[in-house]
Tab-separated table of C-alpha atoms and ligand atoms in Angstrom:
chain	number	residue	atom	x	y	z
F	1	MET	CA	50.904	53.570	-6.092
F	2	ARG	CA	49.875	51.907	-9.342
F	3	HIS	CA	50.323	48.206	-10.046
F	4	ARG	CA	53.108	47.866	-12.597
F	5	ILE	CA	52.553	45.364	-15.386
F	6	VAL	CA	55.564	44.859	-17.632
F	7	VAL	CA	55.203	43.019	-20.940
F	8	LEU	CA	58.464	41.759	-22.449
F	9	GLY	CA	58.313	41.623	-26.249
F	10	ALA	CA	55.831	43.235	-28.626
F	11	GLY	CA	55.361	40.531	-31.217
F	12	TYR	CA	52.136	38.623	-31.881
F	13	ALA	CA	51.686	37.686	-28.221
F	14	GLY	CA	53.053	40.793	-26.502
F	15	ALA	CA	51.543	43.559	-28.652
F	16	TYR	CA	48.088	41.975	-28.498
F	17	SER	CA	48.344	41.354	-24.739
F	18	ALA	CA	49.514	44.866	-23.905
F	19	GLY	CA	46.638	46.273	-25.965
F	20	VAL	CA	44.106	44.141	-24.103
F	21	LEU	CA	45.514	44.942	-20.653
F	22	ALA	CA	45.578	48.691	-21.366
F	23	ARG	CA	42.007	48.711	-22.656
F	24	ARG	CA	40.526	46.558	-19.873
F	25	LEU	CA	42.329	47.841	-16.771
F	26	ASP	CA	41.780	51.286	-15.304
F	27	PRO	CA	44.904	53.464	-15.618
F	28	ALA	CA	44.069	54.976	-12.238
F	29	ASP	CA	45.630	51.950	-10.589
F	30	THR	CA	47.597	50.093	-13.268
F	31	GLU	CA	50.579	51.108	-15.364
F	32	ILE	CA	51.486	49.034	-18.416
F	33	THR	CA	54.946	49.109	-19.965
F	34	VAL	CA	56.007	47.135	-23.018
F	35	VAL	CA	59.671	46.504	-23.694
F	36	ASN	CA	60.718	45.711	-27.232
F	37	ALA	CA	64.096	45.702	-28.939
F	38	VAL	CA	62.883	47.330	-32.151
F	39	PRO	CA	60.407	50.180	-32.819
F	40	ASP	CA	58.252	48.225	-35.286
F	41	PHE	CA	55.792	45.400	-34.929
F	42	VAL	CA	57.567	42.723	-36.973
F	43	GLU	CA	55.288	40.496	-39.016
F	44	ARG	CA	57.393	37.374	-38.638
F	45	LEU	CA	54.907	35.469	-40.766
F	46	ARG	CA	56.083	37.519	-43.738
F	47	LEU	CA	59.851	37.490	-43.157
F	48	HIS	CA	60.471	35.000	-45.981
F	49	GLN	CA	58.764	37.537	-48.261
F	50	LEU	CA	61.093	40.274	-46.996
F	51	ALA	CA	64.118	38.020	-47.571
F	52	ALA	CA	62.939	37.201	-51.087
F	53	GLY	CA	62.950	40.918	-51.953
F	54	GLN	CA	59.418	42.121	-51.273
F	55	ASP	CA	58.862	45.316	-49.321
F	56	LEU	CA	56.620	44.969	-46.305
F	57	LYS	CA	54.355	47.589	-44.824
F	58	LYS	CA	55.827	49.039	-41.622
F	59	HIS	CA	53.755	48.957	-38.438
F	60	ARG	CA	55.169	51.301	-35.832
F	61	LEU	CA	54.546	50.144	-32.256
F	62	ALA	CA	54.125	53.793	-31.217
F	63	ASP	CA	51.145	54.012	-33.614
F	64	ILE	CA	49.711	50.678	-32.477
F	65	PHE	CA	49.765	51.809	-28.831
F	66	ALA	CA	48.816	55.452	-29.483
F	67	GLY	CA	46.038	56.594	-27.167
F	68	THR	CA	46.003	53.352	-25.153
F	69	GLY	CA	48.189	54.506	-22.271
F	70	VAL	CA	50.743	51.747	-22.929
F	71	ARG	CA	54.270	52.983	-22.241
F	72	LEU	CA	56.650	51.731	-24.918
F	73	ARG	CA	60.239	51.199	-23.823
F	74	LEU	CA	62.639	50.499	-26.670
F	75	ALA	CA	65.406	48.435	-25.125
F	76	ARG	CA	66.896	44.974	-25.220
F	77	VAL	CA	66.025	42.633	-22.345
F	78	GLU	CA	69.186	41.068	-20.967
F	79	ALA	CA	67.913	39.253	-17.865
F	80	VAL	CA	65.003	38.905	-15.466
F	81	ASP	CA	65.749	39.088	-11.750
F	82	VAL	CA	62.760	37.213	-10.377
F	83	ALA	CA	63.878	37.634	-6.750
F	84	ARG	CA	63.934	41.461	-7.049
F	85	LYS	CA	60.998	41.501	-9.508
F	86	SER	CA	63.093	43.479	-11.911
F	87	VAL	CA	64.068	43.284	-15.581
F	88	VAL	CA	67.625	44.080	-16.613
F	89	LEU	CA	67.715	46.072	-19.842
F	90	ASP	CA	70.649	47.176	-21.966
F	91	ASP	CA	69.962	50.733	-20.804
F	92	GLY	CA	68.787	50.291	-17.223
F	93	GLU	CA	66.357	48.372	-15.059
F	94	LEU	CA	62.595	48.107	-14.811
F	95	SER	CA	60.666	46.863	-11.786
F	96	TYR	CA	57.376	45.014	-12.046
F	97	ASP	CA	54.544	43.733	-9.926
F	98	THR	CA	53.239	41.457	-12.697
F	99	LEU	CA	55.395	40.312	-15.611
F	100	LEU	CA	54.171	38.930	-18.921
F	101	TYR	CA	57.049	37.254	-20.771
F	102	THR	CA	56.572	37.094	-24.565
F	103	LEU	CA	60.065	37.314	-26.057
F	104	GLY	CA	59.285	34.782	-28.800
F	105	SER	CA	61.973	32.653	-30.390
F	106	THR	CA	64.991	32.669	-32.637
F	107	VAL	CA	66.723	30.212	-34.943
F	108	ALA	CA	67.600	26.740	-33.613
F	109	ASP	CA	70.922	25.506	-34.997
F	110	HIS	CA	70.659	22.150	-33.188
F	111	GLY	CA	74.406	22.329	-32.604
F	112	VAL	CA	75.184	21.805	-36.294
F	113	PRO	CA	78.669	23.258	-36.930
F	114	GLY	CA	78.832	26.251	-39.229
F	115	VAL	CA	75.161	27.250	-38.996
F	116	ALA	CA	75.813	30.262	-36.765
F	117	GLU	CA	78.780	31.440	-38.852
F	118	HIS	CA	77.800	30.633	-42.433
F	119	ALA	CA	74.049	30.069	-42.747
F	120	PHE	CA	71.346	32.663	-43.282
F	121	HIS	CA	67.932	32.468	-41.644
F	122	VAL	CA	64.604	34.283	-41.605
F	123	THR	CA	63.543	34.197	-37.959
F	124	ASP	CA	64.026	37.921	-37.356
F	125	ARG	CA	63.961	41.026	-39.499
F	126	ALA	CA	67.699	41.732	-39.420
F	127	ALA	CA	68.468	38.157	-40.473
F	128	ALA	CA	65.910	38.280	-43.289
F	129	LEU	CA	67.484	41.519	-44.562
F	130	ARG	CA	70.964	39.938	-44.458
F	131	LEU	CA	69.684	37.099	-46.631
F	132	ARG	CA	68.022	39.562	-48.996
F	133	GLU	CA	71.289	41.432	-49.406
F	134	ARG	CA	73.081	38.184	-50.186
F	135	LEU	CA	70.443	37.200	-52.753
F	136	ASP	CA	70.713	40.661	-54.325
F	137	GLY	CA	74.415	40.008	-54.803
F	138	LEU	CA	73.972	36.671	-56.580
F	139	GLY	CA	74.117	36.629	-60.346
F	140	GLU	CA	72.003	34.565	-62.756
F	141	GLY	CA	72.202	30.913	-61.777
F	142	GLY	CA	73.301	31.648	-58.194
F	143	ARG	CA	72.628	28.640	-55.961
F	144	VAL	CA	70.488	28.821	-52.838
F	145	LEU	CA	70.089	25.831	-50.544
F	146	VAL	CA	67.214	25.866	-48.032
F	147	VAL	CA	67.699	23.338	-45.239
F	148	GLY	CA	64.501	22.024	-43.657
F	149	ASP	CA	61.086	21.072	-44.987
F	150	GLY	CA	58.972	22.403	-42.128
F	151	LEU	CA	56.605	25.277	-42.776
F	152	THR	CA	59.334	27.928	-42.837
F	153	GLY	CA	61.621	25.937	-45.149
F	154	ILE	CA	58.858	25.316	-47.690
F	155	GLU	CA	57.644	28.918	-47.548
F	156	THR	CA	61.171	30.299	-47.894
F	157	ALA	CA	62.201	28.056	-50.801
F	158	THR	CA	59.041	28.714	-52.819
F	159	GLU	CA	59.051	32.459	-52.099
F	160	ILE	CA	62.677	32.878	-53.220
F	161	ALA	CA	62.115	30.719	-56.308
F	162	GLU	CA	59.035	32.708	-57.315
F	163	SER	CA	60.519	36.163	-56.622
F	164	ARG	CA	63.931	35.398	-58.133
F	165	PRO	CA	63.456	32.975	-61.015
F	166	GLY	CA	67.082	33.486	-62.110
F	167	LEU	CA	68.390	31.667	-59.042
F	168	LYS	CA	68.723	27.899	-58.646
F	169	VAL	CA	66.879	26.947	-55.474
F	170	ALA	CA	67.258	23.567	-53.747
F	171	LEU	CA	65.682	22.216	-50.571
F	172	ALA	CA	67.178	19.573	-48.282
F	173	ALA	CA	64.749	17.505	-46.194
F	174	ARG	CA	65.399	14.787	-43.631
F	175	GLY	CA	62.686	12.546	-45.110
F	176	GLU	CA	60.325	12.925	-48.053
F	177	PRO	CA	59.487	16.656	-48.219
F	178	GLY	CA	56.125	17.349	-46.662
F	179	ASP	CA	55.689	13.751	-45.497
F	180	TRP	CA	53.658	15.168	-42.591
F	181	LEU	CA	50.993	16.390	-45.048
F	182	SER	CA	48.033	14.401	-46.381
F	183	PRO	CA	48.754	12.522	-49.654
F	184	GLY	CA	46.818	15.075	-51.727
F	185	ALA	CA	48.575	18.060	-50.144
F	186	ARG	CA	51.943	16.343	-50.610
F	187	ARG	CA	51.161	15.872	-54.288
F	188	HIS	CA	50.260	19.547	-54.571
F	189	LEU	CA	53.526	20.496	-52.850
F	190	ARG	CA	55.564	18.350	-55.271
F	191	GLN	CA	53.821	19.996	-58.214
F	192	ALA	CA	54.636	23.433	-56.769
F	193	PHE	CA	58.321	22.488	-56.354
F	194	ASP	CA	58.382	21.292	-59.989
F	195	ARG	CA	56.664	24.438	-61.227
F	196	PHE	CA	59.228	26.636	-59.440
F	197	GLY	CA	62.137	24.447	-60.551
F	198	ILE	CA	63.145	23.683	-56.961
F	199	THR	CA	65.529	20.734	-56.669
F	200	VAL	CA	64.604	18.521	-53.737
F	201	HIS	CA	67.215	16.511	-51.824
F	202	GLY	CA	65.100	14.114	-49.764
F	203	HIS	CA	66.446	11.856	-46.977
F	204	THR	CA	69.266	14.299	-46.376
F	205	SER	CA	70.601	15.223	-42.997
F	206	VAL	CA	72.914	18.233	-43.072
F	207	SER	CA	75.816	17.830	-40.666
F	208	ARG	CA	77.849	20.963	-41.420
F	209	VAL	CA	77.451	24.309	-43.127
F	210	GLU	CA	80.372	26.060	-44.809
F	211	THR	CA	80.720	29.275	-46.798
F	212	THR	CA	80.422	27.239	-49.996
F	213	GLY	CA	77.349	25.203	-49.043
F	214	ALA	CA	76.371	22.294	-46.816
F	215	ILE	CA	77.742	18.833	-46.182
F	216	GLY	CA	75.381	15.887	-45.688
F	217	ALA	CA	75.861	13.266	-42.972
F	218	ASP	CA	77.055	10.839	-45.683
F	219	GLY	CA	79.610	13.348	-46.970
F	220	THR	CA	77.566	14.597	-49.944
F	221	VAL	CA	78.447	18.187	-50.802
F	222	PHE	CA	75.581	20.590	-51.617
F	223	ALA	CA	77.273	23.584	-53.179
F	224	ALA	CA	75.491	26.890	-52.629
F	225	GLU	CA	76.349	30.567	-52.485
F	226	ALA	CA	73.655	30.989	-49.815
F	227	THR	CA	72.565	28.304	-47.350
F	228	VAL	CA	69.338	29.196	-45.546
F	229	TRP	CA	68.864	27.357	-42.267
F	230	CYS	CA	65.209	26.545	-41.566
F	231	GLY	CA	65.861	23.855	-38.964
F	232	GLY	CA	63.330	25.169	-36.435
F	233	PHE	CA	62.941	27.718	-33.666
F	234	ALA	CA	64.551	27.927	-30.221
F	235	VAL	CA	63.601	30.221	-27.346
F	236	HIS	CA	65.936	32.818	-25.884
F	237	PRO	CA	67.805	31.519	-22.795
F	238	ILE	CA	66.712	34.521	-20.676
F	239	ALA	CA	63.761	32.769	-18.997
F	240	ALA	CA	65.635	29.623	-17.989
F	241	ASP	CA	68.677	31.653	-16.840
F	242	SER	CA	66.436	33.764	-14.590
F	243	GLY	CA	65.422	30.803	-12.444
F	244	LEU	CA	61.875	30.543	-13.801
F	245	GLU	CA	60.929	26.894	-14.096
F	246	ALA	CA	61.507	25.978	-17.714
F	247	THR	CA	61.664	22.902	-19.928
F	248	ALA	CA	64.978	21.514	-21.172
F	249	THR	CA	64.449	23.641	-24.290
F	250	GLY	CA	64.002	26.819	-22.209
F	251	GLN	CA	60.245	27.347	-22.564
F	252	ILE	CA	58.530	28.612	-19.399
F	253	VAL	CA	56.422	26.003	-17.582
F	254	VAL	CA	52.994	27.411	-16.714
F	255	ASP	CA	49.686	26.222	-15.318
F	256	ASP	CA	46.573	26.252	-17.494
F	257	THR	CA	46.166	30.017	-16.960
F	258	MET	CA	49.679	30.755	-18.378
F	259	ARG	CA	50.996	31.595	-14.909
F	260	SER	CA	54.542	30.421	-14.129
F	261	VAL	CA	54.442	27.372	-11.869
F	262	SER	CA	57.513	28.648	-9.997
F	263	HIS	CA	56.809	32.413	-9.818
F	264	PRO	CA	53.115	33.356	-9.547
F	265	ASP	CA	53.679	37.007	-10.506
F	266	VAL	CA	55.049	35.921	-13.895
F	267	TYR	CA	52.929	34.889	-16.905
F	268	ALA	CA	54.086	33.801	-20.349
F	269	ALA	CA	52.577	33.488	-23.818
F	270	GLY	CA	53.575	32.809	-27.413
F	271	ASP	CA	56.638	30.836	-28.462
F	272	SER	CA	58.212	31.294	-24.994
F	273	VAL	CA	55.669	29.152	-23.195
F	274	HIS	CA	55.402	25.397	-22.817
F	275	VAL	CA	51.731	24.575	-22.762
F	276	ILE	CA	49.709	21.449	-23.392
F	277	GLY	CA	46.879	21.952	-25.849
F	278	GLU	CA	43.421	20.386	-25.817
F	279	ASN	CA	44.808	17.396	-27.721
F	280	GLY	CA	47.209	16.580	-24.881
F	281	ARG	CA	50.287	17.667	-26.862
F	282	PRO	CA	52.481	20.745	-26.512
F	283	LEU	CA	51.104	23.589	-28.619
F	284	PRO	CA	53.425	24.248	-31.574
F	285	MET	CA	55.188	27.591	-31.829
F	286	SER	CA	52.790	29.454	-34.093
F	287	CYS	CA	50.822	32.625	-34.511
F	288	ALA	CA	47.612	30.806	-33.558
F	289	SER	CA	49.195	29.495	-30.349
F	290	ALA	CA	50.428	33.036	-29.580
F	291	GLY	CA	46.810	34.209	-29.905
F	292	PHE	CA	45.263	31.568	-27.647
F	293	THR	CA	47.974	31.767	-24.965
F	294	SER	CA	47.789	35.587	-24.928
F	295	MET	CA	44.022	35.498	-24.557
F	296	GLN	CA	44.399	33.111	-21.626
F	297	ALA	CA	47.250	35.040	-19.991
F	298	THR	CA	45.522	38.435	-20.211
F	299	GLY	CA	42.231	36.935	-19.019
F	300	ALA	CA	43.988	35.464	-15.995
F	301	ILE	CA	45.904	38.656	-15.145
F	302	ILE	CA	42.774	40.809	-15.398
F	303	GLY	CA	40.662	38.268	-13.512
F	304	ARG	CA	43.083	37.918	-10.611
F	305	LEU	CA	43.859	41.625	-10.283
F	306	THR	CA	40.219	42.696	-10.382
F	307	GLY	CA	38.763	39.842	-8.346
F	308	ARG	CA	36.803	38.447	-11.288
F	309	LYS	CA	36.492	34.863	-12.473
F	310	VAL	CA	39.514	33.726	-14.466
F	311	PRO	CA	38.215	32.719	-17.900
F	312	SER	CA	39.350	29.599	-19.668
F	313	THR	CA	40.528	29.763	-23.299
F	314	ALA	CA	40.405	26.650	-25.491
F	315	LEU	CA	43.971	25.859	-26.571
F	316	LYS	CA	43.438	24.368	-30.001
F	317	TYR	CA	45.602	23.690	-33.007
F	318	VAL	CA	43.546	23.153	-36.133
F	319	GLY	CA	45.972	23.169	-39.015
F	320	ASN	CA	49.028	24.363	-40.905
F	321	HIS	CA	48.835	27.117	-43.431
F	322	ILE	CA	51.761	27.129	-45.856
F	323	SER	CA	52.279	29.758	-48.531
F	324	LEU	CA	53.818	28.614	-51.834
F	325	GLY	CA	54.754	32.000	-53.234
F	326	ARG	CA	52.099	34.701	-53.527
F	327	ARG	CA	49.489	32.857	-55.617
F	328	ASP	CA	49.455	29.371	-54.154
F	329	ALA	CA	49.243	27.816	-50.698
F	330	ILE	CA	48.175	24.741	-48.777
F	331	PHE	CA	45.911	24.801	-45.751
F	332	GLN	CA	46.234	21.389	-44.126
F	333	MET	CA	43.699	20.609	-41.397
F	334	VAL	CA	44.886	18.346	-38.567
F	335	ASP	CA	42.883	16.017	-36.312
F	336	GLY	CA	42.813	15.790	-32.507
F	337	GLU	CA	46.080	13.848	-32.595
F	338	ALA	CA	47.733	16.585	-34.711
F	339	ARG	CA	47.820	14.248	-37.744
F	340	ALA	CA	46.982	15.587	-41.197
F	341	LYS	CA	43.331	15.040	-42.135
F	342	SER	CA	42.602	14.064	-45.709
F	343	TRP	CA	40.847	17.425	-46.210
F	344	PHE	CA	43.013	20.343	-47.278
F	345	LEU	CA	42.645	23.556	-49.245
F	346	ARG	CA	45.078	24.428	-52.039
F	347	GLY	CA	45.803	26.888	-54.822
F	348	ARG	CA	44.522	30.445	-55.057
F	349	ALA	CA	41.708	29.860	-52.551
F	350	ALA	CA	44.254	28.782	-49.919
F	351	ALA	CA	46.507	31.744	-50.845
F	352	HIS	CA	43.571	34.172	-50.400
F	353	PHE	CA	42.720	32.532	-47.089
F	354	LYS	CA	46.309	32.892	-45.857
F	355	SER	CA	46.427	36.504	-46.991
F	356	GLY	CA	43.253	37.114	-44.940
F	357	ILE	CA	44.846	35.521	-41.882
F	358	LEU	CA	47.949	37.703	-42.225
F	359	LYS	CA	45.844	40.855	-42.516
F	360	GLY	CA	43.622	39.652	-39.662
F	361	SER	CA	46.572	39.210	-37.309
F	362	ILE	CA	47.611	42.848	-37.823
F	363	TRP	CA	44.023	44.014	-37.493
F	364	SER	CA	43.590	42.191	-34.178
F	365	THR	CA	46.870	43.673	-32.910
F	366	ASN	CA	45.355	47.100	-33.572
F	367	HIS	CA	41.895	46.160	-32.246
F	368	PRO	CA	42.665	43.591	-29.526
F	369	THR	CA	39.446	44.072	-27.576
F	370	PHE	CA	37.048	44.113	-30.515
F	371	GLY	CA	33.775	42.596	-29.342
F	372	MET	CA	34.758	42.737	-25.644
F	373	PRO	CA	33.097	45.002	-23.060
F	374	THR	CA	34.699	48.459	-23.176
F	375	ARG	CA	34.495	49.235	-19.459
F	376	LYS	CA	37.858	49.486	-17.721
F	377	HIS	CA	38.109	47.588	-14.439
F	378	ARG	CA	39.500	48.892	-11.171
F	379	LEU	CA	41.747	46.604	-9.174
F	380	ALA	CA	40.027	44.569	-6.475
F	381	ALA	CA	42.191	45.562	-3.530
F	382	ALA	CA	45.074	47.859	-2.764
F	383	PRO	CA	47.479	47.183	-5.609
F	384	GLU	CA	50.507	45.100	-4.750
F	385	ARG	CA	53.790	46.907	-5.036
F	386	SER	CA	57.158	45.255	-4.854
F	387	THR	CA	59.910	46.660	-2.699
F	388	ALA	CA	62.406	46.245	-5.509
F	389	ALA	CA	64.595	49.018	-6.797
F	390	ALA	CA	62.850	51.976	-8.350
F	391	VAL	CA	62.173	52.120	-12.035
F	392	ALA	CA	65.276	53.180	-13.900
M	1	LIG	C1	59.392	33.233	-41.802
M	1	LIG	C2	58.397	32.780	-40.779
M	1	LIG	C3	57.139	32.379	-41.191
M	1	LIG	C4	56.192	31.963	-40.259
M	1	LIG	N1	54.959	31.580	-40.701
M	1	LIG	C5	54.037	31.218	-39.800
M	1	LIG	C6	52.724	30.875	-40.236
M	1	LIG	O1	52.433	30.873	-41.428
M	1	LIG	N2	51.803	30.546	-39.282
M	1	LIG	C7	52.112	30.532	-37.952
M	1	LIG	O2	51.239	30.237	-37.141
M	1	LIG	N3	53.352	30.848	-37.511
M	1	LIG	C8	54.311	31.186	-38.400
M	1	LIG	N4	55.556	31.532	-37.950
M	1	LIG	C9	55.834	31.462	-36.506
M	1	LIG	C10	55.350	32.722	-35.783
M	1	LIG	O3	55.946	33.840	-36.385
M	1	LIG	C11	55.713	32.673	-34.299
M	1	LIG	O4	55.187	31.502	-33.729
M	1	LIG	C12	55.136	33.927	-33.596
M	1	LIG	O5	55.827	35.070	-34.082
M	1	LIG	C13	55.280	33.823	-32.086
M	1	LIG	O6	54.821	35.003	-31.498
M	1	LIG	P1	55.559	35.605	-30.193
M	1	LIG	O7	54.805	36.822	-29.827
M	1	LIG	O8	55.777	34.535	-29.205
M	1	LIG	O9	57.017	35.993	-30.716
M	1	LIG	P2	57.449	37.155	-31.745
M	1	LIG	O10	56.373	37.443	-32.699
M	1	LIG	O11	58.768	36.734	-32.271
M	1	LIG	O12	57.648	38.417	-30.799
M	1	LIG	C14	58.728	38.523	-29.911
M	1	LIG	C15	59.057	39.985	-29.726
M	1	LIG	O13	60.054	40.100	-28.725
M	1	LIG	C16	61.085	40.949	-29.173
M	1	LIG	N5	62.321	40.506	-28.522
M	1	LIG	C17	62.937	39.315	-28.632
M	1	LIG	N6	64.017	39.269	-27.835
M	1	LIG	C18	64.078	40.465	-27.211
M	1	LIG	C19	64.961	41.018	-26.224
M	1	LIG	N7	65.984	40.355	-25.718
M	1	LIG	N8	64.690	42.280	-25.787
M	1	LIG	C20	63.633	42.981	-26.256
M	1	LIG	N9	62.782	42.495	-27.179
M	1	LIG	C21	63.000	41.265	-27.645
M	1	LIG	C22	61.121	40.792	-30.681
M	1	LIG	O14	61.689	41.923	-31.297
M	1	LIG	C23	59.623	40.641	-30.986
M	1	LIG	O15	59.025	41.883	-31.172
M	1	LIG	C24	56.520	31.946	-38.870
M	1	LIG	C25	57.771	32.372	-38.448
M	1	LIG	C26	58.716	32.785	-39.373
M	1	LIG	C27	60.068	33.232	-38.915
């Protein structure tokens, strides 16, 4: 009887983790299954590019896992039954002995009326393609309003403005756009907005989205043929609904090895996990956080199953990397308190750096154990096996 490890989600956290587990654990006594809704590895970091009209390289999960022994199950996760140690899928059920939950996040509408019905977003591939189709249908002078001046809002507004110079792009921000950046980086951002002709509506809180645009809290109307909601990310409710201990926002509460504090056979990584970083603050939802939490989660799973020491991964957050179209970017370093340092990188050098990071994240998904010992470990004792229903 092999120990069944099920990984939910094959994004930055899940695809990397499954690759590590399959390469480090002996298939004689472990079986690793990854469940993902779509057949491709989706580079979420590039979805604003896809929405703007650029074609992205496809990365098939079947190719990424080829030869590793990972079993890929294409299905949508509907629920986790933690009592029966079973995952409910849209086409059956899957039992586990150890579960790694990495379902990522989706758009957060913050309860603003009209967002779900009328706004576009870029947090998943289907949504990015819907926006692209809408942009394709807009004529010269078509108006696009991006709501939010976080990383995704800035990247989306600049990417659309650069790729589609015929459109009129505006950005609505709660405060001064980029007021969380250092003064120099903020100046660079303003110059980029001017260069792209992006109209900035600062100190604007959007209270409603309609088919014809957005309405500010003070009643100001921002007319637009496409409103793009970049108000942040929210996790899927599946974890909290399953009875796993979760925060009020639905992120899974774990110990410092990424193990659920309520269910020790469940681990979590990526956007789905609530974890305090080295600076004493929750790690932001980001690709870097997905990397560190996955490293920690896989290290802990392998350590505990094989009777080895559980390693400790430093959970750092060093900075924000914001693309401004394809030829410009800002890399803003942050200090131990997560405040912007005065040092930042800008322009083509920052754009090259970001391009390297994007390529590096795909490379590490394909080579997750590069530099690690290649020996596969046997489990320490007779593998645990749940008595739950058989695999569907
Ligand atoms: C446009 C955009 C730009 C970004 N830019 C940056 C950036 O520059 N730097 C940065 O650090 N972060 C950036 N992010 C954030 C980053 O993409 C996320 O933090 C990261 O993807 C989190 O990784 P994850 O593995 O937790 O989730 P994901 O990468 O989202 O992976 C989750 C996986 O689970 C699958 N899934 C979800 N629900 C289900 C279900 N019910 N059933 C089956 N499968 C399911 C999804 O298909 C996906 O494959 C950006 C995000 C967006 C949208």
